[in-house]
PDB file of C-alpha atoms in Angstrom:
ATOM      1  CA  MET Q 571     101.902 -52.913  31.630  1.00  0.00           C
ATOM      2  CA  LYS Q 572      98.049 -53.344  30.827  1.00  0.00           C
ATOM      3  CA  PRO Q 573      96.103 -49.620  31.072  1.00  0.00           C
ATOM      4  CA  LEU Q 574      93.768 -49.130  33.592  1.00  0.00           C
ATOM      5  CA  LYS Q 575      90.104 -49.784  34.108  1.00  0.00           C
ATOM      6  CA  PRO Q 576      87.877 -46.800  34.433  1.00  0.00           C
ATOM      7  CA  GLY Q 577      87.598 -45.672  38.360  1.00  0.00           C
ATOM      8  CA  GLU Q 578      91.153 -48.182  38.715  1.00  0.00           C
ATOM      9  CA  ILE Q 579      93.887 -46.637  41.118  1.00  0.00           C
ATOM     10  CA  PRO Q 580      97.185 -47.422  39.659  1.00  0.00           C
ATOM     11  CA  ASN Q 581      99.412 -49.544  41.596  1.00  0.00           C
ATOM     12  CA  ARG Q 582     102.658 -47.421  42.556  1.00  0.00           C
ATOM     13  CA  SER Q 583     104.397 -50.441  45.191  1.00  0.00           C
ATOM     14  CA  GLN Q 584     106.664 -50.908  41.973  1.00  0.00           C
ATOM     15  CA  PRO Q 585     109.737 -48.964  42.899  1.00  0.00           C
ATOM     16  CA  GLU Q 586     111.421 -46.808  40.118  1.00  0.00           C
ATOM     17  CA  PRO Q 587     114.580 -45.564  39.507  1.00  0.00           C
ATOM     18  CA  VAL Q 588     115.597 -42.556  40.916  1.00  0.00           C
ATOM     19  CA  ILE Q 589     118.284 -39.973  41.041  1.00  0.00           C
ATOM     20  CA  HIS Q 590     120.126 -38.664  43.148  1.00  0.00           C
ATOM     21  CA  SER Q 591     123.428 -37.318  41.602  1.00  0.00           C
ATOM     22  CA  ARG Q 592     123.941 -35.837  38.231  1.00  0.00           C
ATOM     23  CA  HIS Q 593     126.557 -37.796  37.237  1.00  0.00           C
ATOM     24  CA  ASN Q 594     124.557 -40.551  36.607  1.00  0.00           C
ATOM     25  CA  ALA Q 595     123.794 -41.391  33.671  1.00  0.00           C
ATOM     26  CA  ARG Q 596     120.385 -40.574  32.443  1.00  0.00           C
ATOM     27  CA  PHE Q 597     120.114 -37.564  33.790  1.00  0.00           C
ATOM     28  CA  ARG Q 598     123.404 -36.323  31.876  1.00  0.00           C
ATOM     29  CA  GLU Q 599     121.747 -38.057  29.179  1.00  0.00           C
ATOM     30  CA  VAL Q 600     118.455 -35.253  29.578  1.00  0.00           C
ATOM     31  CA  ARG Q 601     121.146 -32.300  29.536  1.00  0.00           C
ATOM     32  CA  ALA Q 602     123.085 -33.244  26.144  1.00  0.00           C
ATOM     33  CA  LEU Q 603     120.044 -33.060  24.663  1.00  0.00           C
ATOM     34  CA  ILE Q 604     118.876 -30.432  26.187  1.00  0.00           C
ATOM     35  CA  GLU Q 605     121.732 -28.338  25.348  1.00  0.00           C
ATOM     36  CA  ARG Q 606     123.136 -29.963  21.941  1.00  0.00           C
ATOM     37  CA  ARG Q 607     121.702 -30.264  18.503  1.00  0.00           C
ATOM     38  CA  HIS Q 608     124.069 -32.817  17.559  1.00  0.00           C
ATOM     39  CA  GLU Q 609     123.883 -35.379  20.949  1.00  0.00           C
ATOM     40  CA  ARG Q 610     119.471 -34.232  19.039  1.00  0.00           C
ATOM     41  CA  GLU Q 611     120.419 -35.248  15.571  1.00  0.00           C
ATOM     42  CA  GLU Q 612     122.949 -38.775  16.536  1.00  0.00           C
ATOM     43  CA  LYS Q 613     120.333 -40.299  18.964  1.00  0.00           C
ATOM     44  CA  GLY Q 614     116.878 -39.119  17.438  1.00  0.00           C
ATOM     45  CA  LEU Q 615     115.412 -37.628  20.817  1.00  0.00           C
ATOM     46  CA  PHE Q 616     114.192 -34.646  22.185  1.00  0.00           C
ATOM     47  CA  VAL Q 617     112.783 -32.792  25.611  1.00  0.00           C
ATOM     48  CA  ALA Q 618     109.031 -31.390  26.236  1.00  0.00           C
ATOM     49  CA  GLU Q 619     108.614 -29.872  28.777  1.00  0.00           C
ATOM     50  CA  GLY Q 620     106.419 -28.980  31.448  1.00  0.00           C
ATOM     51  CA  VAL Q 621     102.392 -30.123  32.706  1.00  0.00           C
ATOM     52  CA  ARG Q 622     100.818 -28.694  29.086  1.00  0.00           C
ATOM     53  CA  LEU Q 623     103.889 -29.724  26.781  1.00  0.00           C
ATOM     54  CA  CYS Q 624     103.031 -33.484  28.707  1.00  0.00           C
ATOM     55  CA  GLU Q 625      99.910 -33.225  28.608  1.00  0.00           C
ATOM     56  CA  GLU Q 626      99.322 -32.811  24.458  1.00  0.00           C
ATOM     57  CA  ILE Q 627     101.642 -35.636  24.422  1.00  0.00           C
ATOM     58  CA  VAL Q 628      99.129 -37.879  25.623  1.00  0.00           C
ATOM     59  CA  ARG Q 629      96.228 -36.155  23.728  1.00  0.00           C
ATOM     60  CA  ALA Q 630      98.501 -36.840  20.067  1.00  0.00           C
ATOM     61  CA  GLY Q 631      99.612 -40.248  21.030  1.00  0.00           C
ATOM     62  CA  TRP Q 632     102.861 -39.269  20.993  1.00  0.00           C
ATOM     63  CA  HIS Q 633     105.160 -42.280  23.997  1.00  0.00           C
ATOM     64  CA  PRO Q 634     107.927 -41.200  26.399  1.00  0.00           C
ATOM     65  CA  GLN Q 635     110.887 -42.972  25.888  1.00  0.00           C
ATOM     66  CA  TYR Q 636     111.420 -42.156  29.726  1.00  0.00           C
ATOM     67  CA  VAL Q 637     110.085 -38.929  32.089  1.00  0.00           C
ATOM     68  CA  LEU Q 638     111.599 -37.550  34.810  1.00  0.00           C
ATOM     69  CA  TYR Q 639     109.246 -35.594  37.297  1.00  0.00           C
ATOM     70  CA  SER Q 640     109.918 -33.901  41.119  1.00  0.00           C
ATOM     71  CA  GLU Q 641     108.068 -34.438  44.249  1.00  0.00           C
ATOM     72  CA  GLN Q 642     106.438 -30.909  43.172  1.00  0.00           C
ATOM     73  CA  LEU Q 643     104.742 -32.362  40.557  1.00  0.00           C
ATOM     74  CA  SER Q 644     100.966 -30.391  40.882  1.00  0.00           C
ATOM     75  CA  GLU Q 645      97.849 -32.990  40.409  1.00  0.00           C
ATOM     76  CA  ARG Q 646      97.847 -32.280  36.807  1.00  0.00           C
ATOM     77  CA  GLY Q 647     101.220 -33.692  36.066  1.00  0.00           C
ATOM     78  CA  GLN Q 648     100.553 -36.687  39.048  1.00  0.00           C
ATOM     79  CA  ARG Q 649      97.629 -37.601  36.581  1.00  0.00           C
ATOM     80  CA  LEU Q 650     100.033 -37.899  33.643  1.00  0.00           C
ATOM     81  CA  LEU Q 651     101.943 -39.838  36.199  1.00  0.00           C
ATOM     82  CA  ASP Q 652      99.150 -42.455  35.981  1.00  0.00           C
ATOM     83  CA  HIS Q 653      98.597 -42.408  33.070  1.00  0.00           C
ATOM     84  CA  PHE Q 654     102.940 -42.879  31.332  1.00  0.00           C
ATOM     85  CA  ARG Q 655     102.428 -45.739  34.156  1.00  0.00           C
ATOM     86  CA  SER Q 656      99.860 -47.053  33.092  1.00  0.00           C
ATOM     87  CA  GLN Q 657     102.240 -47.089  29.930  1.00  0.00           C
ATOM     88  CA  GLY Q 658     104.573 -49.410  30.905  1.00  0.00           C
ATOM     89  CA  VAL Q 659     107.240 -46.335  30.443  1.00  0.00           C
ATOM     90  CA  THR Q 660     109.887 -45.991  32.263  1.00  0.00           C
ATOM     91  CA  LEU Q 661     109.789 -42.916  35.315  1.00  0.00           C
ATOM     92  CA  HIS Q 662     113.180 -41.716  36.529  1.00  0.00           C
ATOM     93  CA  LYS Q 663     112.389 -39.452  40.377  1.00  0.00           C
ATOM     94  CA  VAL Q 664     114.778 -36.446  40.918  1.00  0.00           C
ATOM     95  CA  SER Q 665     115.210 -33.363  43.035  1.00  0.00           C
ATOM     96  CA  PRO Q 666     113.718 -30.539  42.659  1.00  0.00           C
ATOM     97  CA  GLU Q 667     117.348 -28.833  42.752  1.00  0.00           C
ATOM     98  CA  LEU Q 668     118.305 -31.515  39.235  1.00  0.00           C
ATOM     99  CA  MET Q 669     115.389 -30.914  37.717  1.00  0.00           C
ATOM    100  CA  ALA Q 670     115.155 -27.054  38.297  1.00  0.00           C
ATOM    101  CA  SER Q 671     118.609 -27.625  36.983  1.00  0.00           C
ATOM    102  CA  LEU Q 672     117.651 -29.415  33.234  1.00  0.00           C
ATOM    103  CA  ALA Q 673     114.602 -26.788  33.535  1.00  0.00           C
ATOM    104  CA  ASP Q 674     114.368 -24.221  30.627  1.00  0.00           C
ATOM    105  CA  THR Q 675     111.965 -21.741  32.692  1.00  0.00           C
ATOM    106  CA  GLU Q 676     111.806 -19.557  35.340  1.00  0.00           C
ATOM    107  CA  THR Q 677     109.257 -21.821  37.239  1.00  0.00           C
ATOM    108  CA  PRO Q 678     109.435 -24.961  36.652  1.00  0.00           C
ATOM    109  CA  GLN Q 679     106.770 -27.697  36.201  1.00  0.00           C
ATOM    110  CA  GLY Q 680     108.004 -30.435  37.820  1.00  0.00           C
ATOM    111  CA  ILE Q 681     107.939 -33.014  34.849  1.00  0.00           C
ATOM    112  CA  LEU Q 682     109.677 -33.610  31.865  1.00  0.00           C
ATOM    113  CA  CYS Q 683     110.111 -36.065  28.256  1.00  0.00           C
ATOM    114  CA  VAL Q 684     112.065 -37.592  26.660  1.00  0.00           C
ATOM    115  CA  LEU Q 685     110.578 -39.134  23.244  1.00  0.00           C
ATOM    116  CA  PRO Q 686     111.743 -40.198  19.961  1.00  0.00           C
ATOM    117  CA  ILE Q 687     112.405 -37.415  16.640  1.00  0.00           C
ATOM    118  CA  HIS Q 688     109.469 -38.791  14.961  1.00  0.00           C
ATOM    119  CA  TYR Q 689     108.519 -36.889  11.942  1.00  0.00           C
ATOM    120  CA  LEU Q 690     104.555 -37.516  10.598  1.00  0.00           C
ATOM    121  CA  THR Q 691     104.934 -38.555   7.075  1.00  0.00           C
ATOM    122  CA  PHE Q 692     104.821 -36.039   4.627  1.00  0.00           C
ATOM    123  CA  PRO Q 693     100.550 -36.037   3.526  1.00  0.00           C
ATOM    124  CA  THR Q 694      99.350 -37.628  -0.309  1.00  0.00           C
ATOM    125  CA  HIS Q 695      97.250 -34.940  -0.586  1.00  0.00           C
ATOM    126  CA  TRP Q 696      98.391 -31.402   0.912  1.00  0.00           C
ATOM    127  CA  ASP Q 697      97.451 -26.512  -0.580  1.00  0.00           C
ATOM    128  CA  PHE Q 698      99.012 -25.655   2.433  1.00  0.00           C
ATOM    129  CA  GLY Q 699     102.543 -25.197   2.625  1.00  0.00           C
ATOM    130  CA  LEU Q 700     104.577 -23.014   5.101  1.00  0.00           C
ATOM    131  CA  VAL Q 701     108.617 -23.049   3.874  1.00  0.00           C
ATOM    132  CA  LEU Q 702     110.927 -21.728   7.695  1.00  0.00           C
ATOM    133  CA  ASP Q 703     114.548 -20.117   5.195  1.00  0.00           C
ATOM    134  CA  GLY Q 704     116.586 -19.306   7.045  1.00  0.00           C
ATOM    135  CA  ILE Q 705     115.135 -18.810   9.935  1.00  0.00           C
ATOM    136  CA  LYS Q 706     118.221 -19.028  13.095  1.00  0.00           C
ATOM    137  CA  ASP Q 707     115.793 -17.344  16.017  1.00  0.00           C
ATOM    138  CA  PRO Q 708     114.326 -20.809  18.706  1.00  0.00           C
ATOM    139  CA  GLY Q 709     111.298 -18.798  19.616  1.00  0.00           C
ATOM    140  CA  ASN Q 710     109.983 -17.386  16.663  1.00  0.00           C
ATOM    141  CA  ALA Q 711     110.809 -20.514  14.842  1.00  0.00           C
ATOM    142  CA  GLY Q 712     108.512 -21.993  17.247  1.00  0.00           C
ATOM    143  CA  THR Q 713     106.085 -19.242  17.414  1.00  0.00           C
ATOM    144  CA  LEU Q 714     105.534 -20.087  13.987  1.00  0.00           C
ATOM    145  CA  LEU Q 715     105.175 -23.135  14.670  1.00  0.00           C
ATOM    146  CA  ARG Q 716     102.186 -23.138  16.680  1.00  0.00           C
ATOM    147  CA  THR Q 717     100.681 -20.856  14.602  1.00  0.00           C
ATOM    148  CA  ALA Q 718     101.263 -23.074  11.548  1.00  0.00           C
ATOM    149  CA  TRP Q 719      99.098 -26.137  13.531  1.00  0.00           C
ATOM    150  CA  ALA Q 720      96.543 -23.247  13.872  1.00  0.00           C
ATOM    151  CA  ALA Q 721      95.959 -22.089  10.167  1.00  0.00           C
ATOM    152  CA  LYS Q 722      95.689 -25.334   9.465  1.00  0.00           C
ATOM    153  CA  VAL Q 723      98.736 -25.782   7.398  1.00  0.00           C
ATOM    154  CA  ASP Q 724      99.602 -29.188   5.898  1.00  0.00           C
ATOM    155  CA  VAL Q 725     103.430 -29.478   5.723  1.00  0.00           C
ATOM    156  CA  VAL Q 726     105.996 -27.122   7.414  1.00  0.00           C
ATOM    157  CA  ILE Q 727     109.459 -27.412   5.524  1.00  0.00           C
ATOM    158  CA  THR Q 728     112.308 -26.145   6.916  1.00  0.00           C
ATOM    159  CA  ILE Q 729     115.998 -25.157   4.957  1.00  0.00           C
ATOM    160  CA  PRO Q 730     119.131 -26.828   5.945  1.00  0.00           C
ATOM    161  CA  GLY Q 731     120.552 -23.075   8.288  1.00  0.00           C
ATOM    162  CA  THR Q 732     116.758 -22.996   9.904  1.00  0.00           C
ATOM    163  CA  THR Q 733     117.766 -23.422  13.431  1.00  0.00           C
ATOM    164  CA  ASP Q 734     116.970 -26.808  14.893  1.00  0.00           C
ATOM    165  CA  LEU Q 735     112.899 -27.660  15.304  1.00  0.00           C
ATOM    166  CA  PHE Q 736     113.667 -30.182  18.444  1.00  0.00           C
ATOM    167  CA  ALA Q 737     115.446 -27.877  20.230  1.00  0.00           C
ATOM    168  CA  PRO Q 738     113.757 -26.429  23.366  1.00  0.00           C
ATOM    169  CA  LYS Q 739     113.142 -23.272  23.361  1.00  0.00           C
ATOM    170  CA  VAL Q 740     111.443 -23.641  19.964  1.00  0.00           C
ATOM    171  CA  VAL Q 741     109.465 -26.646  21.459  1.00  0.00           C
ATOM    172  CA  ARG Q 742     108.057 -24.848  24.208  1.00  0.00           C
ATOM    173  CA  ALA Q 743     107.232 -21.727  22.159  1.00  0.00           C
ATOM    174  CA  ALA Q 744     105.768 -23.945  19.484  1.00  0.00           C
ATOM    175  CA  MET Q 745     103.029 -25.896  22.412  1.00  0.00           C
ATOM    176  CA  GLY Q 746     102.598 -29.104  20.814  1.00  0.00           C
ATOM    177  CA  ALA Q 747     102.645 -28.182  17.811  1.00  0.00           C
ATOM    178  CA  HIS Q 748     105.742 -30.931  16.900  1.00  0.00           C
ATOM    179  CA  PHE Q 749     103.333 -34.040  17.620  1.00  0.00           C
ATOM    180  CA  TYR Q 750     101.090 -32.545  15.100  1.00  0.00           C
ATOM    181  CA  LEU Q 751     102.754 -30.436  12.124  1.00  0.00           C
ATOM    182  CA  PRO Q 752     104.593 -33.130   9.581  1.00  0.00           C
ATOM    183  CA  ILE Q 753     107.702 -30.878   9.193  1.00  0.00           C
ATOM    184  CA  HIS Q 754     110.188 -32.085   7.070  1.00  0.00           C
ATOM    185  CA  GLU Q 755     113.794 -30.590   5.929  1.00  0.00           C
ATOM    186  CA  LEU Q 756     114.284 -30.137   1.877  1.00  0.00           C
ATOM    187  CA  LYS Q 757     116.665 -27.718  -0.355  1.00  0.00           C
ATOM    188  CA  TRP Q 758     115.521 -25.521  -2.797  1.00  0.00           C
ATOM    189  CA  PRO Q 759     115.888 -27.678  -6.075  1.00  0.00           C
ATOM    190  CA  GLU Q 760     113.833 -30.146  -3.796  1.00  0.00           C
ATOM    191  CA  ILE Q 761     110.693 -27.395  -2.821  1.00  0.00           C
ATOM    192  CA  GLU Q 762     110.576 -26.744  -7.145  1.00  0.00           C
ATOM    193  CA  ALA Q 763     110.665 -30.165  -8.170  1.00  0.00           C
ATOM    194  CA  LEU Q 764     107.434 -30.190  -4.519  1.00  0.00           C
ATOM    195  CA  ALA Q 765     105.717 -27.288  -5.954  1.00  0.00           C
ATOM    196  CA  LYS Q 766     105.363 -28.207 -10.044  1.00  0.00           C
ATOM    197  CA  GLN Q 767     104.633 -32.378  -9.428  1.00  0.00           C
ATOM    198  CA  ARG Q 768     101.693 -31.103  -7.049  1.00  0.00           C
ATOM    199  CA  THR Q 769      98.611 -33.236  -8.677  1.00  0.00           C
ATOM    200  CA  PRO Q 770      95.746 -31.758 -10.485  1.00  0.00           C
ATOM    201  CA  GLN Q 771      97.163 -28.397 -10.029  1.00  0.00           C
ATOM    202  CA  PRO Q 772     100.553 -27.446  -9.046  1.00  0.00           C
ATOM    203  CA  ALA Q 773     102.021 -24.950  -6.401  1.00  0.00           C
ATOM    204  CA  ARG Q 774     102.847 -21.351  -6.598  1.00  0.00           C
ATOM    205  CA  VAL Q 775     105.412 -20.648  -4.148  1.00  0.00           C
ATOM    206  CA  LEU Q 776     104.998 -16.374  -2.386  1.00  0.00           C
ATOM    207  CA  LEU Q 777     107.727 -14.717  -0.838  1.00  0.00           C
ATOM    208  CA  ALA Q 778     107.359 -12.930   2.099  1.00  0.00           C
ATOM    209  CA  GLU Q 779     109.006  -9.810   0.968  1.00  0.00           C
ATOM    210  CA  ALA Q 780     109.298  -6.656   3.638  1.00  0.00           C
ATOM    211  CA  GLN Q 781     109.049  -4.205   0.281  1.00  0.00           C
ATOM    212  CA  GLY Q 782     108.272  -3.990  -3.439  1.00  0.00           C
ATOM    213  CA  GLY Q 783     105.794  -7.607  -3.894  1.00  0.00           C
ATOM    214  CA  ILE Q 784     102.397  -7.572  -4.879  1.00  0.00           C
ATOM    215  CA  PRO Q 785     100.183  -6.365  -1.192  1.00  0.00           C
ATOM    216  CA  TYR Q 786      98.670  -9.961  -0.380  1.00  0.00           C
ATOM    217  CA  TRP Q 787      94.787  -8.910   0.109  1.00  0.00           C
ATOM    218  CA  ASP Q 788      95.644  -8.209  -4.134  1.00  0.00           C
ATOM    219  CA  TYR Q 789      96.442 -11.965  -3.958  1.00  0.00           C
ATOM    220  CA  ASP Q 790      94.325 -14.955  -4.441  1.00  0.00           C
ATOM    221  CA  LEU Q 791      95.400 -17.702  -1.811  1.00  0.00           C
ATOM    222  CA  ARG Q 792      92.611 -20.126  -2.559  1.00  0.00           C
ATOM    223  CA  GLN Q 793      94.771 -21.714  -4.759  1.00  0.00           C
ATOM    224  CA  PRO Q 794      97.501 -24.506  -3.534  1.00  0.00           C
ATOM    225  CA  LEU Q 795     100.840 -22.888  -2.362  1.00  0.00           C
ATOM    226  CA  LEU Q 796     103.984 -22.934  -0.615  1.00  0.00           C
ATOM    227  CA  LEU Q 797     104.425 -20.061   1.812  1.00  0.00           C
ATOM    228  CA  VAL Q 798     108.028 -18.888   2.115  1.00  0.00           C
ATOM    229  CA  ILE Q 799     109.091 -17.020   5.277  1.00  0.00           C
ATOM    230  CA  GLY Q 800     112.731 -15.582   5.658  1.00  0.00           C
ATOM    231  CA  SER Q 801     115.441 -15.220   8.264  1.00  0.00           C
ATOM    232  CA  GLU Q 802     114.349 -12.033  10.709  1.00  0.00           C
ATOM    233  CA  ALA Q 803     117.933 -11.202  10.448  1.00  0.00           C
ATOM    234  CA  GLU Q 804     119.303 -11.156   6.508  1.00  0.00           C
ATOM    235  CA  GLY Q 805     115.728 -11.272   5.305  1.00  0.00           C
ATOM    236  CA  PRO Q 806     115.135 -14.426   2.286  1.00  0.00           C
ATOM    237  CA  SER Q 807     117.665 -16.164   0.612  1.00  0.00           C
ATOM    238  CA  PRO Q 808     119.194 -15.308  -2.229  1.00  0.00           C
ATOM    239  CA  GLU Q 809     117.733 -18.873  -3.722  1.00  0.00           C
ATOM    240  CA  ALA Q 810     114.577 -18.182  -1.990  1.00  0.00           C
ATOM    241  CA  HIS Q 811     114.355 -14.978  -4.193  1.00  0.00           C
ATOM    242  CA  HIS Q 812     115.266 -17.592  -7.221  1.00  0.00           C
ATOM    243  CA  TYR Q 813     113.071 -20.450  -6.439  1.00  0.00           C
ATOM    244  CA  ALA Q 814     110.369 -18.166  -5.632  1.00  0.00           C
ATOM    245  CA  ASP Q 815     107.198 -17.296  -8.685  1.00  0.00           C
ATOM    246  CA  THR Q 816     105.010 -14.281  -6.016  1.00  0.00           C
ATOM    247  CA  ARG Q 817     106.613 -11.218  -3.823  1.00  0.00           C
ATOM    248  CA  LEU Q 818     103.904 -11.194  -1.058  1.00  0.00           C
ATOM    249  CA  THR Q 819     104.540  -7.470   1.147  1.00  0.00           C
ATOM    250  CA  ILE Q 820     102.140  -6.202   4.038  1.00  0.00           C
ATOM    251  CA  PRO Q 821     101.309  -3.535   4.234  1.00  0.00           C
ATOM    252  CA  MET Q 822     102.820  -1.496   6.574  1.00  0.00           C
ATOM    253  CA  PRO Q 823     102.051   3.062   6.275  1.00  0.00           C
ATOM    254  CA  GLY Q 824     103.988   3.721   9.429  1.00  0.00           C
ATOM    255  CA  GLN Q 825     108.407   3.632  10.028  1.00  0.00           C
ATOM    256  CA  SER Q 826     109.316   0.458  10.392  1.00  0.00           C
ATOM    257  CA  GLU Q 827     111.146  -1.360   7.725  1.00  0.00           C
ATOM    258  CA  SER Q 828     109.131  -4.527   9.251  1.00  0.00           C
ATOM    259  CA  LEU Q 829     107.923  -6.684  11.226  1.00  0.00           C
ATOM    260  CA  ASN Q 830     108.934 -10.392  12.600  1.00  0.00           C
ATOM    261  CA  ALA Q 831     109.237 -13.091  10.876  1.00  0.00           C
ATOM    262  CA  ALA Q 832     106.405 -14.731  13.808  1.00  0.00           C
ATOM    263  CA  ILE Q 833     103.662 -11.585  13.166  1.00  0.00           C
ATOM    264  CA  ALA Q 834     104.339 -11.579   9.563  1.00  0.00           C
ATOM    265  CA  ALA Q 835     103.458 -15.291   8.694  1.00  0.00           C
ATOM    266  CA  ALA Q 836     100.873 -15.023  11.052  1.00  0.00           C
ATOM    267  CA  ILE Q 837      98.951 -12.202   8.724  1.00  0.00           C
ATOM    268  CA  LEU Q 838     100.226 -13.801   5.890  1.00  0.00           C
ATOM    269  CA  LEU Q 839      98.612 -17.522   7.127  1.00  0.00           C
ATOM    270  CA  PHE Q 840      95.137 -16.321   8.022  1.00  0.00           C
ATOM    271  CA  GLU Q 841      94.031 -14.222   5.202  1.00  0.00           C
ATOM    272  CA  VAL Q 842      94.767 -17.852   3.751  1.00  0.00           C
ATOM    273  CA  VAL Q 843      92.784 -19.269   5.854  1.00  0.00           C
ATOM    274  CA  ARG Q 844      90.880 -16.199   5.415  1.00  0.00           C
ATOM    275  CA  GLN Q 845      89.425 -16.109   1.168  1.00  0.00           C
ATOM    276  CA  ARG Q 846      89.461 -20.124   1.075  1.00  0.00           C
ATOM    277  CA  GLN Q 847      86.350 -19.549   4.123  1.00  0.00           C
ATOM    278  CA  THR Q 848      84.527 -16.716   2.319  1.00  0.00           C
ATOM    279  CA  SER Q 849      85.368 -18.298  -1.278  1.00  0.00           C
TER     280      SER Q 849
END
């Protein structure tokens, strides 16, 4: 289908597939993609729900494999449908009740996109990376991605055992970061090689530690680096301790033993931004 010209009204005369039943094969596929990691990995697909996320899909130039929507869609959502129609994307109308049964929020916005899992190319030139070491909570993982995107991190690396970064709760919390951030899973020996082989200057592997590290404001964060954030409940893995060059700590004058992983990462990532902008 040809893209619309400026001011052209989309042609809605062609009937679009309508899903009436929970037993519909496409509906069941979407539910499986939402609920099960192995389905996402096997089919190479994931789900992004809501108007805001679908707008980010359009801005980033990603193309859904297909879209589900309901009649309760807002005017902003209708504009998205017009765009997807102009791109030849398959649209399926479903009842509000069926859409609500798929939604991961209390107030469904009436649209979700099913997209190919697309790993953006690992950057050739990088000097600012974030490593997620066994992060389990989907909300924290998504917030970490969103924060990394805001801090202009070059690449996010996940360690095996980290939560699925294409799970619906992660995608929702990341607020579009998936469409702009290179995300790659590596093992620790690969991360060590990546840091040491970086040219013209190797990168430092910096581990965020609750206690006992260098106060983060006393460390030079202008050099190439990989910042490692460990599990919320268990802290950094033994492998992270083994491969880290330096440990950084956020001094806490209060009585709390530790910070939420996403909050700690935000403090450290934006200290990198501050130092580099003021140098």
